[in-house]
Amino acid sequence: MKVAVIGTGYVGLVAGACLAETGNDVTCVDIDQRRIRLLQQGEIPIFEPGLHDLVVRNVLGGRLTFTTDTKSAVEQSLVVFLAVPTPTDEDGSADLQHLLDAAKQVAAGINDYKVIVDKSTVPAGTSVKVHELIAGLTLHPFDVVSNPEFLKEGNAVDDFLKPDRVIIGCASDRARTIMTDLYAPFVRTGHPILMMRPESAELTKYAANAILAVKVSFINEIARLCELVGADVDEVRRGMGTDSRIGPAFLFPGMGFGGSCFPKDICALDHTAKSLGLDLHIIHGATKANQRQRLFIPDKILDRFSGRLAGRPIALWGLAFKANTDDVRESPAFTIVDTLLDNKAVVSAYDPQAMPNTRSIYGDRITYAHDQYSALEGAEALVVATEWNVFRHPNFDRMKNLMKTPLVFDGRNLFDPARMREMGFEYYSVGRV
Ligand code: NAD
């Protein structure tokens, strides 16, 4: 099948490469000329495990190309995915400007029947808006389909190739058949393609992200209570998670959720409900709990130093919003950086992948260490902010030798509190005493 993907970011590039992997001819489009130039030269502008090899293989196989020319990509394709950003607008709603702009550009290339597939996360009713907009610009036949994406950054390729389910919101039999055909290779193991009305598909994505955010906020609050009653949140989470009605996923306490999706998506969901006169109390609670949790480790640091951080060298391990990605959007690590800089501490940070993206935001207000140990030289404390595997089993003796003070604030619960104390570290984590 001939496919165009408009927007070549975390979702668009992964979707395009995976669709090419199953034999389709895919053209990935972006308005960012630098990004397209890099891709045309065989460089991948984002870090995502497995993506580089997948892209290179499909480019060499002649199934994957990159362009800034939306019109010609659409002209050549039957299916056109929209995978552009839908950030938070000033009023908290999802800003649809990128999507509507992309839809207009797509309309200009419609020369025959097309299936326009919205992969961006959008409020219920958006596919109707997109349909109306395009219908005003072309006389050719087309259908608009809602196909929200559930991949996780850090595991995106695997998630796309082996989805738990594919959601298709569609009112047209013709488009349904084409979408079923396109996704058939990805659901051979029996995972379902769920057909539903477009509004349900659109809302499913927000509802799924919202319940995951609620789980995170819930365990973060339980972790706070654990510290007050002398319980250990790791024991509590295992005790809860082995109940098959609850399950173990998304029960890891930490520094509050971040990333490009949860904060903006629960904000947009809340805005939709509010605009219709409905208060979503659980969403409000999860948001409020998250705002407080983002300050959990910063407050511990300030307490420990009685607010006197000026001039103190502090090491930071991790900048990405979670492990296995270079994405720093809404990263909880940045709440730490902001607190440290506001209090005039001297920050030396290391992250295996996210330092270039961090540099574009903080410039040289912090220093970027070339490995995790050099960040520790002379440090009066280490803050662990991202759960990269490479931080899990460090050389503790080496750490102690490099640091001025063996003091660790672990926002990801990577180390065992009793062992840390035995080894002579002063150690703070989340929900464990
Ligand atoms: P991204 O910022 O990584 O990529 C979006 C790309 O779209 C950018 O490269 C941008 O230059 C390009 N773009 C913007 N307007 C364009 C236009 N008119 N024509 C061509 N290209 C254009 O964004 P992302 O993280 O891939 O997210 C895209 C959508 O998918 C969002 O709605 C997001 O909520 C949703 N989503 C994201 C994830 C995730 O983990 N990142 C997961 C599921 C769903």
Short mmCIF file of C-alpha atoms and ligand atoms in Angstrom, two decimals:
data_model
loop_
_atom_site.label_atom_id
_atom_site.label_comp_id
_atom_site.label_asym_id
_atom_site.label_seq_id
_atom_site.Cartn_x
_atom_site.Cartn_y
_atom_site.Cartn_z
CA MET A 1 0.00 0.00 0.00
CA LYS A 2 1.17 3.57 -0.59
CA VAL A 3 1.26 5.55 2.64
CA ALA A 4 2.19 9.11 3.59
CA VAL A 5 2.92 10.14 7.18
CA ILE A 6 2.66 13.86 7.89
CA GLY A 7 4.83 14.75 10.88
CA THR A 8 8.08 12.81 11.35
CA GLY A 9 8.52 12.98 15.13
CA TYR A 10 8.42 10.28 17.80
CA VAL A 11 5.11 8.90 16.50
CA GLY A 12 5.34 9.66 12.78
CA LEU A 13 8.85 8.32 12.23
CA VAL A 14 8.18 5.13 14.18
CA ALA A 15 4.83 4.58 12.44
CA GLY A 16 6.34 5.29 9.01
CA ALA A 17 9.30 2.94 9.53
CA CYS A 18 7.09 0.14 10.94
CA LEU A 19 4.59 0.45 8.08
CA ALA A 20 7.50 0.27 5.60
CA GLU A 21 8.79 -2.81 7.44
CA THR A 22 5.62 -4.69 6.45
CA GLY A 23 6.20 -3.92 2.77
CA ASN A 24 4.30 -0.67 2.28
CA ASP A 25 5.77 2.25 0.33
CA VAL A 26 5.97 5.04 2.90
CA THR A 27 6.78 8.73 2.48
CA CYS A 28 7.46 10.59 5.72
CA VAL A 29 6.83 14.32 5.54
CA ASP A 30 7.89 17.12 7.85
CA ILE A 31 7.92 20.91 7.67
CA ASP A 32 11.24 20.87 9.54
CA GLN A 33 13.74 20.93 6.68
CA ARG A 34 16.71 20.17 8.94
CA ARG A 35 14.99 17.06 10.23
CA ILE A 36 14.23 15.83 6.72
CA ARG A 37 17.76 16.59 5.54
CA LEU A 38 19.21 14.57 8.43
CA LEU A 39 16.91 11.65 7.64
CA GLN A 40 17.80 11.79 3.95
CA GLN A 41 21.47 11.54 5.02
CA GLY A 42 20.72 8.44 7.09
CA GLU A 43 20.78 10.19 10.48
CA ILE A 44 17.96 9.71 12.99
CA PRO A 45 16.98 12.95 14.74
CA ILE A 46 15.55 11.24 17.84
CA PHE A 47 16.76 8.43 20.08
CA GLU A 48 14.47 5.43 20.14
CA PRO A 49 15.79 1.88 20.66
CA GLY A 50 15.76 -0.17 17.44
CA LEU A 51 14.65 2.75 15.27
CA HIS A 52 17.95 3.44 13.55
CA ASP A 53 18.32 -0.07 12.11
CA LEU A 54 14.65 -0.18 11.13
CA VAL A 55 14.85 3.13 9.25
CA VAL A 56 18.13 2.28 7.51
CA ARG A 57 16.85 -1.17 6.44
CA ASN A 58 13.68 0.27 4.93
CA VAL A 59 15.42 3.20 3.26
CA LEU A 60 17.90 0.77 1.66
CA GLY A 61 14.97 -1.45 0.66
CA GLY A 62 13.46 1.51 -1.19
CA ARG A 63 10.28 1.46 0.90
CA LEU A 64 10.90 4.56 3.06
CA THR A 65 11.59 8.09 1.82
CA PHE A 66 11.57 11.56 3.37
CA THR A 67 10.36 14.86 1.98
CA THR A 68 9.08 18.31 2.91
CA ASP A 69 6.62 18.22 0.00
CA THR A 70 3.24 17.28 1.50
CA LYS A 71 1.32 17.73 -1.75
CA SER A 72 3.29 15.23 -3.80
CA ALA A 73 3.46 12.73 -0.90
CA VAL A 74 -0.35 12.84 -0.66
CA GLU A 75 -0.83 12.61 -4.43
CA GLN A 76 1.12 9.32 -4.48
CA SER A 77 -0.60 7.75 -1.44
CA LEU A 78 -3.85 6.00 -0.63
CA VAL A 79 -3.53 6.37 3.15
CA VAL A 80 -2.32 9.62 4.76
CA PHE A 81 -1.49 9.65 8.49
CA LEU A 82 -1.44 12.90 10.45
CA ALA A 83 1.10 12.65 13.29
CA VAL A 84 1.68 16.29 14.17
CA PRO A 85 1.84 17.87 17.65
CA THR A 86 -1.30 18.74 19.60
CA PRO A 87 0.18 20.78 22.47
CA THR A 88 -1.70 22.50 25.26
CA ASP A 89 -3.28 25.81 24.29
CA GLU A 90 -3.32 28.79 26.66
CA ASP A 91 -6.76 27.82 28.02
CA GLY A 92 -5.72 24.19 28.65
CA SER A 93 -7.45 22.75 25.56
CA ALA A 94 -5.61 20.79 22.87
CA ASP A 95 -4.23 23.24 20.31
CA LEU A 96 -5.36 21.85 16.95
CA GLN A 97 -3.59 24.43 14.79
CA HIS A 98 -0.81 22.10 13.59
CA LEU A 99 -3.35 19.41 12.79
CA LEU A 100 -5.68 21.74 10.89
CA ASP A 101 -2.74 23.28 9.00
CA ALA A 102 -1.55 19.81 8.06
CA ALA A 103 -5.09 18.84 6.99
CA LYS A 104 -5.23 21.90 4.69
CA GLN A 105 -1.87 20.98 3.14
CA VAL A 106 -3.11 17.40 2.67
CA ALA A 107 -6.30 18.64 0.99
CA ALA A 108 -4.17 20.33 -1.68
CA GLY A 109 -2.75 16.93 -2.70
CA ILE A 110 -5.99 14.94 -2.90
CA ASN A 111 -6.30 13.75 -6.49
CA ASP A 112 -8.32 10.57 -5.95
CA TYR A 113 -9.91 8.64 -3.04
CA LYS A 114 -7.78 8.96 0.16
CA VAL A 115 -8.05 7.72 3.71
CA ILE A 116 -6.88 10.50 6.04
CA VAL A 117 -5.92 8.98 9.37
CA ASP A 118 -5.58 11.07 12.48
CA LYS A 119 -2.86 9.58 14.70
CA SER A 120 -2.34 12.70 16.79
CA THR A 121 -4.09 12.75 20.16
CA VAL A 122 -7.17 14.95 19.71
CA PRO A 123 -10.45 15.70 21.50
CA ALA A 124 -13.64 13.85 20.58
CA GLY A 125 -15.19 15.47 17.54
CA THR A 126 -11.92 16.45 15.85
CA SER A 127 -12.27 14.00 12.94
CA VAL A 128 -15.60 15.66 12.09
CA LYS A 129 -13.78 19.05 12.09
CA VAL A 130 -11.01 17.69 9.88
CA HIS A 131 -13.59 16.19 7.53
CA GLU A 132 -15.46 19.49 7.22
CA LEU A 133 -12.24 21.41 6.61
CA ILE A 134 -11.02 19.10 3.85
CA ALA A 135 -14.49 18.80 2.27
CA GLY A 136 -14.42 22.56 1.81
CA LEU A 137 -11.16 22.30 -0.13
CA THR A 138 -11.59 19.32 -2.47
CA LEU A 139 -14.25 17.66 -4.61
CA HIS A 140 -12.43 14.30 -4.60
CA PRO A 141 -13.73 11.51 -2.37
CA PHE A 142 -11.99 10.84 0.99
CA ASP A 143 -12.67 9.46 4.46
CA VAL A 144 -11.29 10.61 7.81
CA VAL A 145 -10.38 7.93 10.36
CA SER A 146 -9.36 8.28 13.99
CA ASN A 147 -6.51 5.90 14.86
CA PRO A 148 -4.96 7.01 18.16
CA GLU A 149 -1.45 5.81 18.93
CA PHE A 150 -0.53 4.00 22.14
CA LEU A 151 3.21 3.50 21.70
CA LYS A 152 5.51 4.32 24.62
CA GLU A 153 8.68 6.30 23.97
CA GLY A 154 11.60 4.04 24.85
CA ASN A 155 9.75 0.98 23.52
CA ALA A 156 8.01 2.60 20.57
CA VAL A 157 9.13 0.26 17.77
CA ASP A 158 8.09 -2.85 19.65
CA ASP A 159 4.82 -1.28 20.73
CA PHE A 160 3.97 -0.31 17.15
CA LEU A 161 4.93 -3.70 15.70
CA LYS A 162 3.08 -5.62 18.45
CA PRO A 163 0.24 -3.44 19.70
CA ASP A 164 -2.05 -4.66 22.50
CA ARG A 165 -4.85 -3.48 20.23
CA VAL A 166 -5.43 -1.18 17.29
CA ILE A 167 -8.23 1.34 17.64
CA ILE A 168 -10.01 2.51 14.51
CA GLY A 169 -12.76 5.10 14.72
CA CYS A 170 -14.46 5.16 11.40
CA ALA A 171 -17.88 5.56 9.83
CA SER A 172 -16.99 4.28 6.33
CA ASP A 173 -16.87 0.61 5.26
CA ARG A 174 -14.37 1.42 2.52
CA ALA A 175 -11.90 3.05 4.93
CA ARG A 176 -12.47 0.30 7.53
CA THR A 177 -11.46 -2.37 5.00
CA ILE A 178 -8.30 -0.47 4.01
CA MET A 179 -7.29 0.11 7.65
CA THR A 180 -7.90 -3.55 8.55
CA ASP A 181 -5.72 -4.58 5.63
CA LEU A 182 -2.94 -2.13 6.58
CA TYR A 183 -2.85 -3.29 10.23
CA ALA A 184 -3.34 -7.03 9.60
CA PRO A 185 0.43 -7.82 9.79
CA PHE A 186 0.66 -6.24 13.24
CA VAL A 187 -2.14 -8.25 14.87
CA ARG A 188 -1.32 -11.74 13.62
CA THR A 189 -0.96 -13.02 17.19
CA GLY A 190 -4.64 -12.34 17.79
CA HIS A 191 -4.59 -8.92 19.38
CA PRO A 192 -7.76 -7.14 18.28
CA ILE A 193 -8.48 -4.32 15.87
CA LEU A 194 -11.31 -2.55 17.66
CA MET A 195 -13.70 -0.69 15.37
CA MET A 196 -15.70 2.08 16.95
CA ARG A 197 -17.21 5.46 16.25
CA PRO A 198 -14.58 8.22 15.79
CA GLU A 199 -15.59 10.07 18.96
CA SER A 200 -15.07 6.89 21.01
CA ALA A 201 -11.65 6.29 19.45
CA GLU A 202 -10.60 9.85 20.20
CA LEU A 203 -11.81 9.67 23.79
CA THR A 204 -10.29 6.21 24.36
CA LYS A 205 -6.79 7.67 23.98
CA TYR A 206 -7.41 10.37 26.59
CA ALA A 207 -9.16 7.95 28.96
CA ALA A 208 -6.28 5.45 28.71
CA ASN A 209 -3.63 8.10 29.44
CA ALA A 210 -5.74 9.53 32.26
CA ILE A 211 -6.08 6.23 34.12
CA LEU A 212 -2.33 5.63 33.85
CA ALA A 213 -1.68 9.11 35.25
CA VAL A 214 -4.15 8.38 38.06
CA LYS A 215 -2.29 5.16 38.92
CA VAL A 216 1.01 7.04 39.10
CA SER A 217 -0.44 9.76 41.30
CA PHE A 218 -2.12 7.15 43.49
CA ILE A 219 1.07 5.24 44.26
CA ASN A 220 2.95 8.51 44.78
CA GLU A 221 0.46 9.47 47.48
CA ILE A 222 0.70 6.01 49.06
CA ALA A 223 4.51 6.41 49.03
CA ARG A 224 4.18 9.63 51.04
CA LEU A 225 1.98 7.82 53.54
CA CYS A 226 4.48 4.94 53.71
CA GLU A 227 7.16 7.32 54.94
CA LEU A 228 4.85 8.62 57.66
CA VAL A 229 3.76 5.20 58.97
CA GLY A 230 7.10 3.38 58.57
CA ALA A 231 5.97 1.21 55.64
CA ASP A 232 8.01 0.47 52.50
CA VAL A 233 6.24 1.40 49.26
CA ASP A 234 8.11 -1.33 47.35
CA GLU A 235 6.55 -3.94 49.63
CA VAL A 236 3.15 -2.27 49.42
CA ARG A 237 3.24 -1.98 45.63
CA ARG A 238 4.20 -5.64 45.27
CA GLY A 239 1.43 -6.61 47.68
CA MET A 240 -1.09 -4.59 45.66
CA GLY A 241 0.23 -5.37 42.18
CA THR A 242 -0.01 -9.14 42.59
CA ASP A 243 -3.78 -8.78 42.93
CA SER A 244 -4.94 -9.68 39.42
CA ARG A 245 -7.66 -7.04 39.64
CA ILE A 246 -5.00 -4.35 40.09
CA GLY A 247 -1.89 -5.53 38.22
CA PRO A 248 1.73 -4.42 38.70
CA ALA A 249 2.07 -1.81 35.91
CA PHE A 250 2.31 1.91 36.61
CA LEU A 251 2.68 1.42 40.36
CA PHE A 252 6.21 2.77 40.63
CA PRO A 253 6.49 5.86 42.79
CA GLY A 254 8.83 8.63 41.72
CA MET A 255 9.07 12.32 41.09
CA GLY A 256 5.67 12.80 39.44
CA PHE A 257 4.72 12.09 35.85
CA GLY A 258 6.03 14.19 32.97
CA GLY A 259 6.69 13.69 29.28
CA SER A 260 4.95 15.05 26.23
CA CYS A 261 1.68 13.18 26.75
CA PHE A 262 0.28 12.71 30.28
CA PRO A 263 0.36 16.35 31.46
CA LYS A 264 -1.08 17.77 28.23
CA ASP A 265 -3.59 14.98 27.68
CA ILE A 266 -5.16 15.08 31.12
CA CYS A 267 -5.29 18.86 30.83
CA ALA A 268 -7.11 18.58 27.48
CA LEU A 269 -9.48 15.93 28.84
CA ASP A 270 -10.30 18.15 31.79
CA HIS A 271 -10.86 21.11 29.46
CA THR A 272 -13.26 19.13 27.25
CA ALA A 273 -15.29 18.01 30.27
CA LYS A 274 -15.33 21.49 31.82
CA SER A 275 -16.46 23.11 28.58
CA LEU A 276 -19.44 20.74 28.70
CA GLY A 277 -20.22 21.51 32.35
CA LEU A 278 -18.71 18.33 33.81
CA ASP A 279 -16.15 18.28 36.63
CA LEU A 280 -13.73 15.33 36.47
CA HIS A 281 -12.86 15.07 40.17
CA ILE A 282 -10.44 12.16 39.83
CA ILE A 283 -8.48 13.96 37.10
CA HIS A 284 -8.27 17.08 39.26
CA GLY A 285 -6.98 14.98 42.14
CA ALA A 286 -4.34 13.25 40.00
CA THR A 287 -3.15 16.60 38.63
CA LYS A 288 -2.95 18.19 42.07
CA ALA A 289 -1.13 15.17 43.49
CA ASN A 290 1.32 15.33 40.59
CA GLN A 291 2.07 19.02 41.10
CA ARG A 292 2.91 18.25 44.73
CA GLN A 293 4.95 15.15 43.82
CA ARG A 294 7.13 17.09 41.40
CA LEU A 295 8.39 18.99 44.46
CA PHE A 296 8.95 15.90 46.61
CA ILE A 297 12.67 15.48 45.93
CA PRO A 298 13.38 19.25 45.54
CA ASP A 299 11.81 19.79 48.99
CA LYS A 300 13.92 16.99 50.50
CA ILE A 301 17.06 18.58 49.07
CA LEU A 302 16.11 22.02 50.39
CA ASP A 303 15.28 20.55 53.83
CA ARG A 304 18.54 18.66 54.05
CA PHE A 305 20.58 21.78 53.28
CA SER A 306 18.27 24.09 55.26
CA GLY A 307 17.72 26.00 52.00
CA ARG A 308 21.42 26.86 51.74
CA LEU A 309 22.41 25.53 48.34
CA ALA A 310 24.29 28.54 46.99
CA GLY A 311 27.63 27.53 45.49
CA ARG A 312 27.21 23.85 46.38
CA PRO A 313 28.19 21.42 43.61
CA ILE A 314 25.32 18.98 43.03
CA ALA A 315 25.43 16.05 40.59
CA LEU A 316 22.40 14.98 38.61
CA TRP A 317 22.01 11.58 36.98
CA GLY A 318 19.27 11.65 34.36
CA LEU A 319 17.60 14.44 32.39
CA ALA A 320 15.15 12.56 30.12
CA PHE A 321 11.58 12.34 31.42
CA LYS A 322 12.03 8.57 31.61
CA ALA A 323 14.63 5.97 30.65
CA ASN A 324 15.43 4.95 27.05
CA THR A 325 14.47 8.23 25.44
CA ASP A 326 16.12 11.57 24.68
CA ASP A 327 12.77 13.34 25.21
CA VAL A 328 12.93 16.00 27.92
CA ARG A 329 9.47 17.50 27.47
CA GLU A 330 7.98 18.17 30.95
CA SER A 331 10.81 16.15 32.48
CA PRO A 332 10.66 15.90 36.30
CA ALA A 333 14.46 16.20 36.21
CA PHE A 334 13.96 19.80 35.10
CA THR A 335 12.01 20.59 38.27
CA ILE A 336 15.17 19.52 40.11
CA VAL A 337 17.41 21.59 37.82
CA ASP A 338 15.16 24.65 38.27
CA THR A 339 15.17 24.31 42.06
CA LEU A 340 18.94 23.89 42.16
CA LEU A 341 19.56 26.84 39.84
CA ASP A 342 17.02 29.06 41.63
CA ASN A 343 18.97 28.38 44.82
CA LYS A 344 22.30 29.03 43.09
CA ALA A 345 23.67 25.51 43.34
CA VAL A 346 26.26 24.41 40.76
CA VAL A 347 24.80 21.58 38.69
CA SER A 348 26.79 18.90 36.88
CA ALA A 349 24.49 16.57 34.94
CA TYR A 350 24.83 13.38 32.97
CA ASP A 351 22.27 11.58 30.80
CA PRO A 352 23.09 8.87 28.25
CA GLN A 353 20.89 10.45 25.52
CA ALA A 354 19.16 13.64 26.65
CA MET A 355 22.08 16.09 27.01
CA PRO A 356 21.75 17.71 23.54
CA ASN A 357 18.03 18.40 24.10
CA THR A 358 18.78 19.72 27.60
CA ARG A 359 21.52 21.97 26.31
CA SER A 360 19.05 23.59 23.90
CA ILE A 361 17.01 24.64 26.96
CA TYR A 362 19.55 25.35 29.73
CA GLY A 363 22.58 26.21 27.60
CA ASP A 364 25.66 26.49 29.82
CA ARG A 365 23.76 27.27 33.03
CA ILE A 366 24.58 23.68 33.99
CA THR A 367 27.58 21.57 33.02
CA TYR A 368 27.28 18.36 31.05
CA ALA A 369 29.53 15.57 32.27
CA HIS A 370 30.95 13.09 29.78
CA ASP A 371 29.99 10.13 31.97
CA GLN A 372 28.07 9.44 35.15
CA TYR A 373 31.18 9.36 37.35
CA SER A 374 32.75 12.61 36.21
CA ALA A 375 29.47 14.34 37.16
CA LEU A 376 30.25 13.31 40.77
CA GLU A 377 33.65 14.97 41.17
CA GLY A 378 33.53 17.09 44.33
CA ALA A 379 29.72 16.88 44.55
CA GLU A 380 28.03 17.49 47.90
CA ALA A 381 25.06 15.39 46.75
CA LEU A 382 23.85 13.21 43.89
CA VAL A 383 20.26 13.38 42.66
CA VAL A 384 19.03 10.42 40.57
CA ALA A 385 16.27 11.70 38.31
CA THR A 386 15.88 9.12 35.49
CA GLU A 387 15.78 5.33 35.82
CA TRP A 388 18.38 4.49 33.13
CA ASN A 389 19.64 0.92 33.57
CA VAL A 390 23.23 2.15 33.57
CA PHE A 391 22.56 3.91 36.90
CA ARG A 392 21.20 0.80 38.63
CA HIS A 393 24.46 -0.95 39.53
CA PRO A 394 27.10 1.76 39.82
CA ASN A 395 30.48 1.36 41.48
CA PHE A 396 29.55 2.71 44.91
CA ASP A 397 33.15 2.84 46.17
CA ARG A 398 34.13 4.94 43.19
CA MET A 399 31.13 7.19 43.81
CA LYS A 400 32.12 7.72 47.44
CA ASN A 401 35.69 8.51 46.48
CA LEU A 402 34.62 11.08 43.92
CA MET A 403 31.96 12.84 45.98
CA LYS A 404 32.74 15.40 48.66
CA THR A 405 29.82 14.09 50.71
CA PRO A 406 28.25 10.62 50.23
CA LEU A 407 24.69 11.93 50.02
CA VAL A 408 22.14 10.57 47.52
CA PHE A 409 18.59 11.71 46.71
CA ASP A 410 17.10 8.91 44.63
CA GLY A 411 13.90 10.02 42.91
CA ARG A 412 13.51 6.64 41.17
CA ASN A 413 14.12 4.17 44.01
CA LEU A 414 17.00 2.51 42.17
CA PHE A 415 19.02 1.51 45.24
CA ASP A 416 18.34 -0.45 48.40
CA PRO A 417 18.09 1.89 51.43
CA ALA A 418 19.62 -0.59 53.94
CA ARG A 419 22.57 -1.36 51.63
CA MET A 420 23.17 2.30 50.96
CA ARG A 421 23.36 2.98 54.70
CA GLU A 422 25.69 -0.01 55.21
CA MET A 423 28.00 1.43 52.55
CA GLY A 424 28.07 4.76 54.36
CA PHE A 425 25.72 6.81 52.20
CA GLU A 426 23.14 9.19 53.56
CA TYR A 427 20.24 8.13 51.36
CA TYR A 428 16.80 9.54 50.61
CA SER A 429 14.28 7.89 48.25
CA VAL A 430 10.52 7.85 47.70
CA GLY A 431 8.28 6.05 50.19
CA ARG A 432 10.99 3.99 51.86
CA VAL A 433 12.70 4.67 55.17
P1 NAD B 1 6.82 15.43 17.74
O1 NAD B 1 6.88 16.84 18.18
O2 NAD B 1 7.91 14.49 18.12
O3 NAD B 1 6.69 15.37 16.15
C1 NAD B 1 5.78 16.10 15.41
C2 NAD B 1 6.41 16.49 14.07
O4 NAD B 1 5.39 17.09 13.27
C3 NAD B 1 7.53 17.52 14.20
O5 NAD B 1 8.70 17.02 13.60
C4 NAD B 1 6.99 18.75 13.45
O6 NAD B 1 7.99 19.47 12.75
C5 NAD B 1 6.01 18.09 12.47
N1 NAD B 1 4.97 18.96 11.92
C6 NAD B 1 4.24 19.93 12.54
N2 NAD B 1 3.37 20.48 11.68
C7 NAD B 1 3.54 19.84 10.49
C8 NAD B 1 2.94 19.97 9.21
N3 NAD B 1 1.96 20.84 8.97
N4 NAD B 1 3.40 19.18 8.20
C9 NAD B 1 4.40 18.30 8.41
N5 NAD B 1 4.99 18.13 9.62
C10 NAD B 1 4.58 18.89 10.64
O7 NAD B 1 5.40 14.88 18.26
P2 NAD B 1 5.05 13.38 18.70
O8 NAD B 1 5.58 13.14 20.06
O9 NAD B 1 5.38 12.46 17.58
O10 NAD B 1 3.47 13.50 18.85
C11 NAD B 1 2.61 13.63 17.73
C12 NAD B 1 1.19 13.35 18.18
O11 NAD B 1 1.09 11.99 18.65
C13 NAD B 1 0.71 14.22 19.35
O12 NAD B 1 -0.65 14.47 19.21
C14 NAD B 1 0.94 13.32 20.56
O13 NAD B 1 0.09 13.63 21.62
C15 NAD B 1 0.61 11.96 20.00
N6 NAD B 1 1.25 10.82 20.68
C16 NAD B 1 2.54 10.94 21.10
C17 NAD B 1 3.14 9.85 21.72
C18 NAD B 1 4.56 9.94 22.20
O14 NAD B 1 4.97 9.09 22.99
N7 NAD B 1 5.35 10.90 21.78
C19 NAD B 1 2.42 8.66 21.91
C20 NAD B 1 1.12 8.59 21.46
C21 NAD B 1 0.54 9.68 20.84
#
